[in-house]
């Protein structure tokens, strides 16, 4: 059983407020868990299929909960994420008063400074972001964030892309800073004197605590970041990759239902989605120890190994980029396709990927190419861990040392993932 402690008076008061607002709470309560802040604990034995929490739409904070007099100020548009943060920053105090007990349960700015890489010291957050609002060093001696987060490598220079492509789980920090910059542009166009720290705080609150929400009867937006809602009380749930909790918005209520039985005192998690640890680190400020969805991407390593003609062929065949290695399945098919290109005639390769012809790639050769790529990742991991260990020895600020340790742990996970995959390929 996980150890936990009482959450504190403000959480008890907020729970009572939630119930008074129509939130149904059955057999769960907030509690404090070491390393995870607040979370949800079973206050009695819970049976599979029991609804543990149900939050009505009336109490959620979505775009529809913002008065039109406020929303209409943003005639030039602002992302939903920015609008919610803008409302929390600039909404009328008499309207925001409704949420004061809820707000008292949220993490502090200090909590974000500890956990969210976007707020870490410059030397720990160098990335390929062109959107950094918070200045970053231009030539720090070492990249410390993992490549999926930073988009950079210590052991080689990235080749320019032949073509841009969508990468949901790469260049994480750059993607986050781009969203923050768009929100900041939107809010300052209407409120030029916006306090950066206040806005940033609420933007991070929305970033780490919002749920997916599409207004009943409306089409889901193309960008999931445009489908956001804050859901009081449910935002106590921490994340686990294989959480045993069914989450559903039925058009009226956000419902959280047990999919197994829980014993009194057990922490109840939900899943925020199938997220690799580098995404969790950048977007939520933590990494999971066990994560079936953990992934590393070989794109930059593979691209430096391909000729321009090979890259153009991959673009043509729609296999350019997103070469994953996952904890669960090892190399993905796209990675195998890129590797098979290196060991087949172009004609056989085209026939193979189009499902024509009898020639299939030699699996030993394909495995040895993928192994070679993974060794490049392992080299990066070893160099970066050495750099981080050296930084840790010299670090005198405790809070910076703890961030360096987070990075060392993450890099060791990456090493483990690469080594496991290499051994499976042998
Ligand atoms: C929706 S909130 C959950 C409640 C939060 N723990 C709190 O103290 O208010 C999401 C945040 O919880 C933390 N979190 C969630 N799942 C976690 C986990 N498995 N391990 C560590 N921290 C976690 C992260 O700080 C994340 O940004």
GROMACS .gro file of C-alpha atoms and ligand atoms in nm:
model
  453
    1UNK     CA    1   0.000   0.000   0.000
    2UNK     CA    2   0.133   0.346  -0.087
    3UNK     CA    3   0.199   0.579   0.201
    4UNK     CA    4   0.003   0.901   0.207
    5UNK     CA    5  -0.079   1.179   0.450
    6UNK     CA    6  -0.381   1.405   0.506
    7UNK     CA    7  -0.411   1.678   0.244
    8UNK     CA    8  -0.467   1.983   0.469
    9UNK     CA    9  -0.766   2.194   0.566
   10UNK     CA   10  -0.797   2.381   0.234
   11UNK     CA   11  -0.853   2.051   0.052
   12UNK     CA   12  -1.124   1.939   0.294
   13UNK     CA   13  -1.302   2.274   0.250
   14UNK     CA   14  -1.273   2.247  -0.128
   15UNK     CA   15  -1.414   1.893  -0.121
   16UNK     CA   16  -1.717   2.019   0.071
   17UNK     CA   17  -1.758   2.305  -0.178
   18UNK     CA   18  -1.737   2.056  -0.468
   19UNK     CA   19  -2.012   1.839  -0.317
   20UNK     CA   20  -2.227   2.150  -0.264
   21UNK     CA   21  -2.176   2.236  -0.634
   22UNK     CA   22  -2.308   1.896  -0.743
   23UNK     CA   23  -1.985   1.696  -0.777
   24UNK     CA   24  -2.054   1.334  -0.680
   25UNK     CA   25  -1.772   1.184  -0.475
   26UNK     CA   26  -1.797   0.816  -0.384
   27UNK     CA   27  -1.527   0.649  -0.176
   28UNK     CA   28  -1.240   0.879  -0.273
   29UNK     CA   29  -1.072   1.188  -0.128
   30UNK     CA   30  -0.760   1.395  -0.189
   31UNK     CA   31  -0.444   1.289  -0.006
   32UNK     CA   32  -0.078   1.384  -0.016
   33UNK     CA   33   0.155   1.130  -0.180
   34UNK     CA   34   0.535   1.159  -0.160
   35UNK     CA   35   0.677   1.284  -0.491
   36UNK     CA   36   0.336   1.337  -0.652
   37UNK     CA   37   0.183   1.624  -0.453
   38UNK     CA   38  -0.189   1.568  -0.408
   39UNK     CA   39  -0.360   1.261  -0.549
   40UNK     CA   40  -0.682   1.064  -0.507
   41UNK     CA   41  -0.707   0.794  -0.241
   42UNK     CA   42  -0.974   0.525  -0.183
   43UNK     CA   43  -1.142   0.602   0.150
   44UNK     CA   44  -1.310   0.258   0.153
   45UNK     CA   45  -1.293  -0.059  -0.054
   46UNK     CA   46  -1.422   0.020  -0.403
   47UNK     CA   47  -1.577  -0.236  -0.635
   48UNK     CA   48  -1.505  -0.257  -1.008
   49UNK     CA   49  -1.752  -0.047  -1.213
   50UNK     CA   50  -1.835   0.190  -0.927
   51UNK     CA   51  -1.851   0.554  -1.028
   52UNK     CA   52  -1.599   0.727  -0.801
   53UNK     CA   53  -1.633   1.085  -0.923
   54UNK     CA   54  -1.885   1.260  -1.144
   55UNK     CA   55  -1.843   1.630  -1.220
   56UNK     CA   56  -2.132   1.818  -1.384
   57UNK     CA   57  -2.067   2.056  -1.672
   58UNK     CA   58  -2.211   2.344  -1.465
   59UNK     CA   59  -1.909   2.349  -1.236
   60UNK     CA   60  -1.637   2.299  -1.500
   61UNK     CA   61  -1.441   2.594  -1.632
   62UNK     CA   62  -1.456   2.586  -2.012
   63UNK     CA   63  -1.477   2.860  -2.274
   64UNK     CA   64  -1.854   2.849  -2.227
   65UNK     CA   65  -1.809   2.931  -1.859
   66UNK     CA   66  -1.631   3.256  -1.947
   67UNK     CA   67  -1.866   3.555  -1.984
   68UNK     CA   68  -1.904   3.660  -2.351
   69UNK     CA   69  -1.815   4.017  -2.245
   70UNK     CA   70  -1.466   3.880  -2.172
   71UNK     CA   71  -1.436   3.635  -2.464
   72UNK     CA   72  -1.549   3.903  -2.711
   73UNK     CA   73  -1.246   4.116  -2.624
   74UNK     CA   74  -1.030   3.870  -2.816
   75UNK     CA   75  -1.150   3.963  -3.163
   76UNK     CA   76  -0.812   3.871  -3.315
   77UNK     CA   77  -0.829   3.526  -3.162
   78UNK     CA   78  -0.635   3.351  -2.888
   79UNK     CA   79  -0.584   2.977  -2.832
   80UNK     CA   80  -0.833   2.827  -2.583
   81UNK     CA   81  -0.545   2.750  -2.349
   82UNK     CA   82  -0.449   3.119  -2.354
   83UNK     CA   83  -0.808   3.232  -2.313
   84UNK     CA   84  -0.857   3.021  -1.999
   85UNK     CA   85  -0.529   3.153  -1.857
   86UNK     CA   86  -0.627   3.509  -1.955
   87UNK     CA   87  -0.962   3.472  -1.777
   88UNK     CA   88  -0.794   3.344  -1.460
   89UNK     CA   89  -0.552   3.637  -1.479
   90UNK     CA   90  -0.788   3.919  -1.580
   91UNK     CA   91  -1.144   3.798  -1.513
   92UNK     CA   92  -1.358   4.009  -1.281
   93UNK     CA   93  -1.271   3.924  -0.919
   94UNK     CA   94  -1.641   3.891  -0.831
   95UNK     CA   95  -1.678   3.618  -1.097
   96UNK     CA   96  -1.350   3.442  -1.015
   97UNK     CA   97  -1.446   3.442  -0.644
   98UNK     CA   98  -1.656   3.134  -0.722
   99UNK     CA   99  -1.333   2.940  -0.780
  100UNK     CA  100  -1.134   3.066  -0.481
  101UNK     CA  101  -1.151   2.742  -0.276
  102UNK     CA  102  -1.052   2.544  -0.584
  103UNK     CA  103  -0.761   2.776  -0.664
  104UNK     CA  104  -0.633   2.734  -0.307
  105UNK     CA  105  -0.574   2.364  -0.381
  106UNK     CA  106  -0.357   2.423  -0.688
  107UNK     CA  107   0.022   2.390  -0.690
  108UNK     CA  108   0.231   2.698  -0.623
  109UNK     CA  109   0.462   2.883  -0.861
  110UNK     CA  110   0.746   2.729  -0.657
  111UNK     CA  111   0.609   2.378  -0.732
  112UNK     CA  112   0.619   2.458  -1.104
  113UNK     CA  113   0.971   2.597  -1.077
  114UNK     CA  114   1.084   2.267  -0.930
  115UNK     CA  115   0.913   2.037  -1.174
  116UNK     CA  116   0.855   2.208  -1.511
  117UNK     CA  117   1.165   2.224  -1.737
  118UNK     CA  118   1.033   2.539  -1.905
  119UNK     CA  119   1.112   2.721  -1.578
  120UNK     CA  120   1.443   2.547  -1.505
  121UNK     CA  121   1.777   2.732  -1.505
  122UNK     CA  122   1.907   2.805  -1.854
  123UNK     CA  123   2.186   2.550  -1.833
  124UNK     CA  124   1.930   2.270  -1.790
  125UNK     CA  125   1.681   2.365  -2.058
  126UNK     CA  126   1.868   2.441  -2.377
  127UNK     CA  127   1.657   2.345  -2.678
  128UNK     CA  128   1.600   2.413  -3.045
  129UNK     CA  129   1.308   2.641  -2.958
  130UNK     CA  130   1.279   2.953  -3.165
  131UNK     CA  131   1.002   3.071  -2.934
  132UNK     CA  132   1.169   3.094  -2.596
  133UNK     CA  133   1.006   3.383  -2.413
  134UNK     CA  134   1.222   3.313  -2.116
  135UNK     CA  135   1.574   3.377  -2.251
  136UNK     CA  136   1.804   3.083  -2.296
  137UNK     CA  137   2.178   3.050  -2.334
  138UNK     CA  138   2.292   3.038  -2.694
  139UNK     CA  139   2.600   2.824  -2.655
  140UNK     CA  140   2.586   2.626  -2.336
  141UNK     CA  141   2.853   2.359  -2.327
  142UNK     CA  142   2.616   2.069  -2.291
  143UNK     CA  143   2.260   1.976  -2.384
  144UNK     CA  144   2.097   1.817  -2.081
  145UNK     CA  145   1.734   1.753  -2.179
  146UNK     CA  146   1.666   1.435  -2.378
  147UNK     CA  147   1.658   1.485  -2.758
  148UNK     CA  148   1.280   1.440  -2.782
  149UNK     CA  149   1.250   1.736  -2.545
  150UNK     CA  150   1.537   1.957  -2.663
  151UNK     CA  151   1.559   1.867  -3.033
  152UNK     CA  152   1.939   1.882  -2.986
  153UNK     CA  153   2.227   1.637  -2.945
  154UNK     CA  154   2.569   1.655  -2.781
  155UNK     CA  155   2.739   1.397  -3.001
  156UNK     CA  156   2.643   1.517  -3.349
  157UNK     CA  157   2.498   1.810  -3.536
  158UNK     CA  158   2.147   1.767  -3.662
  159UNK     CA  159   2.108   1.775  -4.041
  160UNK     CA  160   1.862   2.026  -4.186
  161UNK     CA  161   1.531   1.860  -4.274
  162UNK     CA  162   1.453   1.793  -4.638
  163UNK     CA  163   1.089   1.854  -4.550
  164UNK     CA  164   0.902   1.961  -4.236
  165UNK     CA  165   0.676   1.694  -4.090
  166UNK     CA  166   0.443   1.663  -3.794
  167UNK     CA  167   0.615   1.526  -3.485
  168UNK     CA  168   0.378   1.503  -3.194
  169UNK     CA  169   0.636   1.377  -2.946
  170UNK     CA  170   0.957   1.545  -3.062
  171UNK     CA  171   1.089   1.899  -3.009
  172UNK     CA  172   0.867   1.901  -2.700
  173UNK     CA  173   1.000   2.215  -2.535
  174UNK     CA  174   0.994   2.412  -2.861
  175UNK     CA  175   0.632   2.307  -2.918
  176UNK     CA  176   0.536   2.409  -2.565
  177UNK     CA  177   0.710   2.746  -2.592
  178UNK     CA  178   0.540   2.809  -2.925
  179UNK     CA  179   0.200   2.756  -2.762
  180UNK     CA  180   0.295   2.979  -2.471
  181UNK     CA  181   0.417   3.251  -2.706
  182UNK     CA  182   0.089   3.242  -2.903
  183UNK     CA  183  -0.107   3.272  -2.578
  184UNK     CA  184   0.111   3.560  -2.456
  185UNK     CA  185   0.071   3.741  -2.788
  186UNK     CA  186  -0.306   3.696  -2.763
  187UNK     CA  187  -0.340   3.818  -2.405
  188UNK     CA  188  -0.108   4.117  -2.438
  189UNK     CA  189  -0.292   4.231  -2.751
  190UNK     CA  190  -0.594   4.291  -2.525
  191UNK     CA  191  -0.426   4.350  -2.189
  192UNK     CA  192  -0.088   4.508  -2.270
  193UNK     CA  193   0.001   4.539  -1.901
  194UNK     CA  194  -0.047   4.170  -1.826
  195UNK     CA  195   0.183   4.053  -1.550
  196UNK     CA  196   0.406   3.785  -1.704
  197UNK     CA  197   0.442   3.580  -1.386
  198UNK     CA  198   0.069   3.578  -1.312
  199UNK     CA  199  -0.021   3.477  -1.667
  200UNK     CA  200   0.254   3.216  -1.689
  201UNK     CA  201   0.132   3.062  -1.363
  202UNK     CA  202  -0.225   3.024  -1.489
  203UNK     CA  203  -0.105   2.904  -1.829
  204UNK     CA  204   0.087   2.627  -1.649
  205UNK     CA  205  -0.217   2.549  -1.434
  206UNK     CA  206  -0.423   2.498  -1.749
  207UNK     CA  207  -0.137   2.304  -1.911
  208UNK     CA  208  -0.105   2.054  -1.627
  209UNK     CA  209  -0.468   2.028  -1.508
  210UNK     CA  210  -0.700   2.049  -1.807
  211UNK     CA  211  -0.910   1.771  -1.957
  212UNK     CA  212  -1.018   1.704  -2.314
  213UNK     CA  213  -1.351   1.868  -2.384
  214UNK     CA  214  -1.565   1.921  -2.689
  215UNK     CA  215  -1.890   2.107  -2.638
  216UNK     CA  216  -2.186   1.870  -2.683
  217UNK     CA  217  -2.298   1.878  -3.045
  218UNK     CA  218  -1.975   2.028  -3.177
  219UNK     CA  219  -1.706   1.866  -3.395
  220UNK     CA  220  -1.371   1.793  -3.225
  221UNK     CA  221  -1.112   2.055  -3.327
  222UNK     CA  222  -0.814   1.947  -3.535
  223UNK     CA  223  -0.577   2.050  -3.258
  224UNK     CA  224  -0.651   1.873  -2.929
  225UNK     CA  225  -0.503   2.175  -2.749
  226UNK     CA  226  -0.815   2.363  -2.857
  227UNK     CA  227  -1.036   2.118  -2.664
  228UNK     CA  228  -0.970   2.207  -2.302
  229UNK     CA  229  -1.168   2.228  -1.982
  230UNK     CA  230  -1.074   2.257  -1.617
  231UNK     CA  231  -1.261   2.001  -1.407
  232UNK     CA  232  -1.269   2.071  -1.033
  233UNK     CA  233  -1.193   1.786  -0.797
  234UNK     CA  234  -1.112   1.545  -1.086
  235UNK     CA  235  -0.789   1.740  -1.126
  236UNK     CA  236  -0.658   1.559  -0.816
  237UNK     CA  237  -0.608   1.238  -1.017
  238UNK     CA  238  -0.243   1.161  -1.086
  239UNK     CA  239  -0.135   0.981  -1.402
  240UNK     CA  240  -0.037   0.620  -1.458
  241UNK     CA  241   0.009   0.461  -1.797
  242UNK     CA  242  -0.213   0.160  -1.723
  243UNK     CA  243  -0.456   0.330  -1.483
  244UNK     CA  244  -0.760   0.124  -1.390
  245UNK     CA  245  -1.009   0.407  -1.419
  246UNK     CA  246  -1.248   0.465  -1.706
  247UNK     CA  247  -1.283   0.834  -1.789
  248UNK     CA  248  -1.571   0.960  -1.996
  249UNK     CA  249  -1.746   1.288  -2.068
  250UNK     CA  250  -2.106   1.195  -2.146
  251UNK     CA  251  -2.211   1.541  -2.262
  252UNK     CA  252  -2.328   1.641  -1.913
  253UNK     CA  253  -2.079   1.501  -1.665
  254UNK     CA  254  -1.714   1.399  -1.652
  255UNK     CA  255  -1.735   1.049  -1.505
  256UNK     CA  256  -1.454   0.849  -1.341
  257UNK     CA  257  -1.536   0.483  -1.299
  258UNK     CA  258  -1.326   0.208  -1.137
  259UNK     CA  259  -1.232  -0.072  -1.377
  260UNK     CA  260  -1.097  -0.293  -1.097
  261UNK     CA  261  -1.161  -0.319  -0.726
  262UNK     CA  262  -0.953  -0.093  -0.501
  263UNK     CA  263  -0.864  -0.143  -0.138
  264UNK     CA  264  -0.911   0.136   0.113
  265UNK     CA  265  -0.591   0.344   0.118
  266UNK     CA  266  -0.489   0.270  -0.243
  267UNK     CA  267  -0.406   0.562  -0.471
  268UNK     CA  268  -0.639   0.584  -0.769
  269UNK     CA  269  -0.487   0.708  -1.089
  270UNK     CA  270  -0.630   0.800  -1.425
  271UNK     CA  271  -0.441   0.800  -1.757
  272UNK     CA  272  -0.364   1.136  -1.920
  273UNK     CA  273  -0.301   0.945  -2.244
  274UNK     CA  274  -0.035   0.719  -2.394
  275UNK     CA  275   0.250   0.958  -2.330
  276UNK     CA  276   0.624   0.891  -2.348
  277UNK     CA  277   0.824   1.009  -2.047
  278UNK     CA  278   0.982   1.301  -2.234
  279UNK     CA  279   0.635   1.441  -2.300
  280UNK     CA  280   0.535   1.384  -1.937
  281UNK     CA  281   0.850   1.563  -1.822
  282UNK     CA  282   0.796   1.871  -2.039
  283UNK     CA  283   0.418   1.898  -2.017
  284UNK     CA  284   0.355   1.774  -1.663
  285UNK     CA  285   0.690   1.790  -1.484
  286UNK     CA  286   0.744   1.423  -1.397
  287UNK     CA  287   0.854   1.089  -1.546
  288UNK     CA  288   0.699   0.751  -1.470
  289UNK     CA  289   0.921   0.469  -1.343
  290UNK     CA  290   0.713   0.214  -1.533
  291UNK     CA  291   0.576   0.338  -1.864
  292UNK     CA  292   0.469   0.099  -2.137
  293UNK     CA  293   0.423   0.403  -2.363
  294UNK     CA  294   0.780   0.524  -2.323
  295UNK     CA  295   0.939   0.599  -2.659
  296UNK     CA  296   1.259   0.734  -2.809
  297UNK     CA  297   1.281   0.868  -3.162
  298UNK     CA  298   1.567   0.783  -3.400
  299UNK     CA  299   1.477   1.046  -3.662
  300UNK     CA  300   1.785   1.269  -3.625
  301UNK     CA  301   2.020   0.969  -3.609
  302UNK     CA  302   1.864   0.804  -3.915
  303UNK     CA  303   1.856   1.126  -4.117
  304UNK     CA  304   2.229   1.175  -4.077
  305UNK     CA  305   2.276   0.825  -4.215
  306UNK     CA  306   2.067   0.876  -4.529
  307UNK     CA  307   2.153   1.038  -4.862
  308UNK     CA  308   1.931   1.318  -4.993
  309UNK     CA  309   1.797   1.078  -5.256
  310UNK     CA  310   1.705   0.826  -4.986
  311UNK     CA  311   1.528   1.093  -4.783
  312UNK     CA  312   1.337   1.210  -5.088
  313UNK     CA  313   1.232   0.854  -5.156
  314UNK     CA  314   1.107   0.821  -4.797
  315UNK     CA  315   0.910   1.144  -4.836
  316UNK     CA  316   0.760   1.014  -5.160
  317UNK     CA  317   0.663   0.684  -4.996
  318UNK     CA  318   0.535   0.868  -4.684
  319UNK     CA  319   0.786   0.708  -4.451
  320UNK     CA  320   0.984   1.022  -4.367
  321UNK     CA  321   1.030   1.064  -3.992
  322UNK     CA  322   0.871   0.944  -3.669
  323UNK     CA  323   1.098   0.644  -3.624
  324UNK     CA  324   1.005   0.514  -3.282
  325UNK     CA  325   1.153   0.266  -3.041
  326UNK     CA  326   0.899   0.182  -2.773
  327UNK     CA  327   0.924  -0.003  -2.443
  328UNK     CA  328   0.640  -0.226  -2.546
  329UNK     CA  329   0.719  -0.320  -2.906
  330UNK     CA  330   1.079  -0.215  -2.983
  331UNK     CA  331   1.137  -0.063  -3.330
  332UNK     CA  332   0.820   0.046  -3.510
  333UNK     CA  333   0.746  -0.053  -3.871
  334UNK     CA  334   0.858   0.290  -4.001
  335UNK     CA  335   1.201   0.232  -3.842
  336UNK     CA  336   1.221  -0.110  -4.007
  337UNK     CA  337   1.123   0.045  -4.340
  338UNK     CA  338   1.405   0.300  -4.311
  339UNK     CA  339   1.652   0.027  -4.213
  340UNK     CA  340   1.544  -0.204  -4.492
  341UNK     CA  341   1.610   0.076  -4.741
  342UNK     CA  342   1.976   0.055  -4.639
  343UNK     CA  343   2.003  -0.315  -4.721
  344UNK     CA  344   1.782  -0.374  -5.026
  345UNK     CA  345   1.792  -0.268  -5.387
  346UNK     CA  346   1.562   0.029  -5.443
  347UNK     CA  347   1.338  -0.180  -5.664
  348UNK     CA  348   1.299  -0.462  -5.411
  349UNK     CA  349   1.245  -0.209  -5.133
  350UNK     CA  350   0.968  -0.030  -5.321
  351UNK     CA  351   0.798  -0.359  -5.398
  352UNK     CA  352   0.832  -0.466  -5.037
  353UNK     CA  353   0.679  -0.154  -4.882
  354UNK     CA  354   0.400  -0.153  -5.138
  355UNK     CA  355   0.323  -0.517  -5.059
  356UNK     CA  356   0.428  -0.638  -5.401
  357UNK     CA  357   0.696  -0.886  -5.499
  358UNK     CA  358   0.840  -1.181  -5.313
  359UNK     CA  359   1.158  -1.025  -5.174
  360UNK     CA  360   1.148  -0.936  -4.805
  361UNK     CA  361   1.431  -0.766  -4.616
  362UNK     CA  362   1.692  -0.979  -4.446
  363UNK     CA  363   1.594  -0.943  -4.079
  364UNK     CA  364   1.951  -0.990  -3.955
  365UNK     CA  365   2.070  -0.701  -4.170
  366UNK     CA  366   1.775  -0.482  -4.071
  367UNK     CA  367   1.838  -0.558  -3.702
  368UNK     CA  368   2.206  -0.480  -3.731
  369UNK     CA  369   2.129  -0.140  -3.889
  370UNK     CA  370   1.879  -0.055  -3.616
  371UNK     CA  371   2.133  -0.171  -3.358
  372UNK     CA  372   2.387   0.067  -3.508
  373UNK     CA  373   2.138   0.356  -3.478
  374UNK     CA  374   2.057   0.261  -3.119
  375UNK     CA  375   2.427   0.258  -3.039
  376UNK     CA  376   2.441   0.622  -3.152
  377UNK     CA  377   2.160   0.699  -2.904
  378UNK     CA  378   2.345   0.508  -2.632
  379UNK     CA  379   2.661   0.708  -2.703
  380UNK     CA  380   2.457   1.029  -2.658
  381UNK     CA  381   2.316   0.892  -2.331
  382UNK     CA  382   2.660   0.803  -2.195
  383UNK     CA  383   2.811   1.141  -2.288
  384UNK     CA  384   2.516   1.333  -2.142
  385UNK     CA  385   2.506   1.129  -1.820
  386UNK     CA  386   2.882   1.193  -1.774
  387UNK     CA  387   2.822   1.567  -1.826
  388UNK     CA  388   2.531   1.565  -1.581
  389UNK     CA  389   2.733   1.375  -1.319
  390UNK     CA  390   3.007   1.637  -1.348
  391UNK     CA  391   2.750   1.917  -1.316
  392UNK     CA  392   2.596   1.747  -1.014
  393UNK     CA  393   2.930   1.724  -0.833
  394UNK     CA  394   2.991   2.097  -0.884
  395UNK     CA  395   2.634   2.208  -0.806
  396UNK     CA  396   2.589   2.399  -0.481
  397UNK     CA  397   2.218   2.485  -0.513
  398UNK     CA  398   2.005   2.199  -0.378
  399UNK     CA  399   1.704   2.266  -0.600
  400UNK     CA  400   1.925   2.264  -0.913
  401UNK     CA  401   2.095   1.944  -0.798
  402UNK     CA  402   1.755   1.775  -0.767
  403UNK     CA  403   1.669   1.873  -1.127
  404UNK     CA  404   2.002   1.732  -1.247
  405UNK     CA  405   1.914   1.407  -1.069
  406UNK     CA  406   1.577   1.398  -1.248
  407UNK     CA  407   1.764   1.430  -1.578
  408UNK     CA  408   2.017   1.159  -1.486
  409UNK     CA  409   1.729   0.926  -1.398
  410UNK     CA  410   1.558   1.003  -1.727
  411UNK     CA  411   1.874   0.943  -1.928
  412UNK     CA  412   1.924   0.612  -1.748
  413UNK     CA  413   1.572   0.513  -1.850
  414UNK     CA  414   1.660   0.599  -2.210
  415UNK     CA  415   1.977   0.390  -2.183
  416UNK     CA  416   1.776   0.101  -2.045
  417UNK     CA  417   1.520   0.126  -2.325
  418UNK     CA  418   1.794   0.129  -2.593
  419UNK     CA  419   1.988  -0.156  -2.429
  420UNK     CA  420   1.676  -0.370  -2.392
  421UNK     CA  421   1.593  -0.317  -2.757
  422UNK     CA  422   1.949  -0.396  -2.867
  423UNK     CA  423   1.944  -0.720  -2.670
  424UNK     CA  424   1.610  -0.819  -2.826
  425UNK     CA  425   1.757  -0.753  -3.172
  426UNK     CA  426   2.057  -0.983  -3.108
  427LIG     C1  427  -0.385   1.701  -1.274
  427LIG     S1  428  -0.259   1.736  -1.163
  427LIG     C2  429  -0.277   1.608  -1.044
  427LIG     C3  430  -0.275   1.663  -0.902
  427LIG     C4  431  -0.142   1.713  -0.856
  427LIG     N1  432  -0.057   1.602  -0.815
  427LIG     C5  433  -0.152   1.814  -0.744
  427LIG     O1  434  -0.073   1.808  -0.651
  427LIG     O2  435  -0.238   1.901  -0.752
  427LIG     C6  436  -0.119   1.692  -1.262
  427LIG     C7  437   0.014   1.709  -1.193
  427LIG     O3  438   0.030   1.608  -1.095
  427LIG     C8  439   0.162   1.558  -1.091
  427LIG     N2  440   0.158   1.416  -1.127
  427LIG     C9  441   0.059   1.350  -1.191
  427LIG     N3  442   0.086   1.219  -1.201
  427LIG    C10  443   0.206   1.200  -1.143
  427LIG    C11  444   0.287   1.086  -1.121
  427LIG     N4  445   0.252   0.965  -1.161
  427LIG     N5  446   0.406   1.104  -1.056
  427LIG    C12  447   0.445   1.227  -1.016
  427LIG     N6  448   0.371   1.340  -1.033
  427LIG    C13  449   0.252   1.326  -1.094
  427LIG    C14  450   0.241   1.642  -1.189
  427LIG     O4  451   0.297   1.749  -1.120
  427LIG    C15  452   0.133   1.691  -1.285
  427LIG     O5  453   0.168   1.811  -1.349
   0.00000   0.00000   0.00000
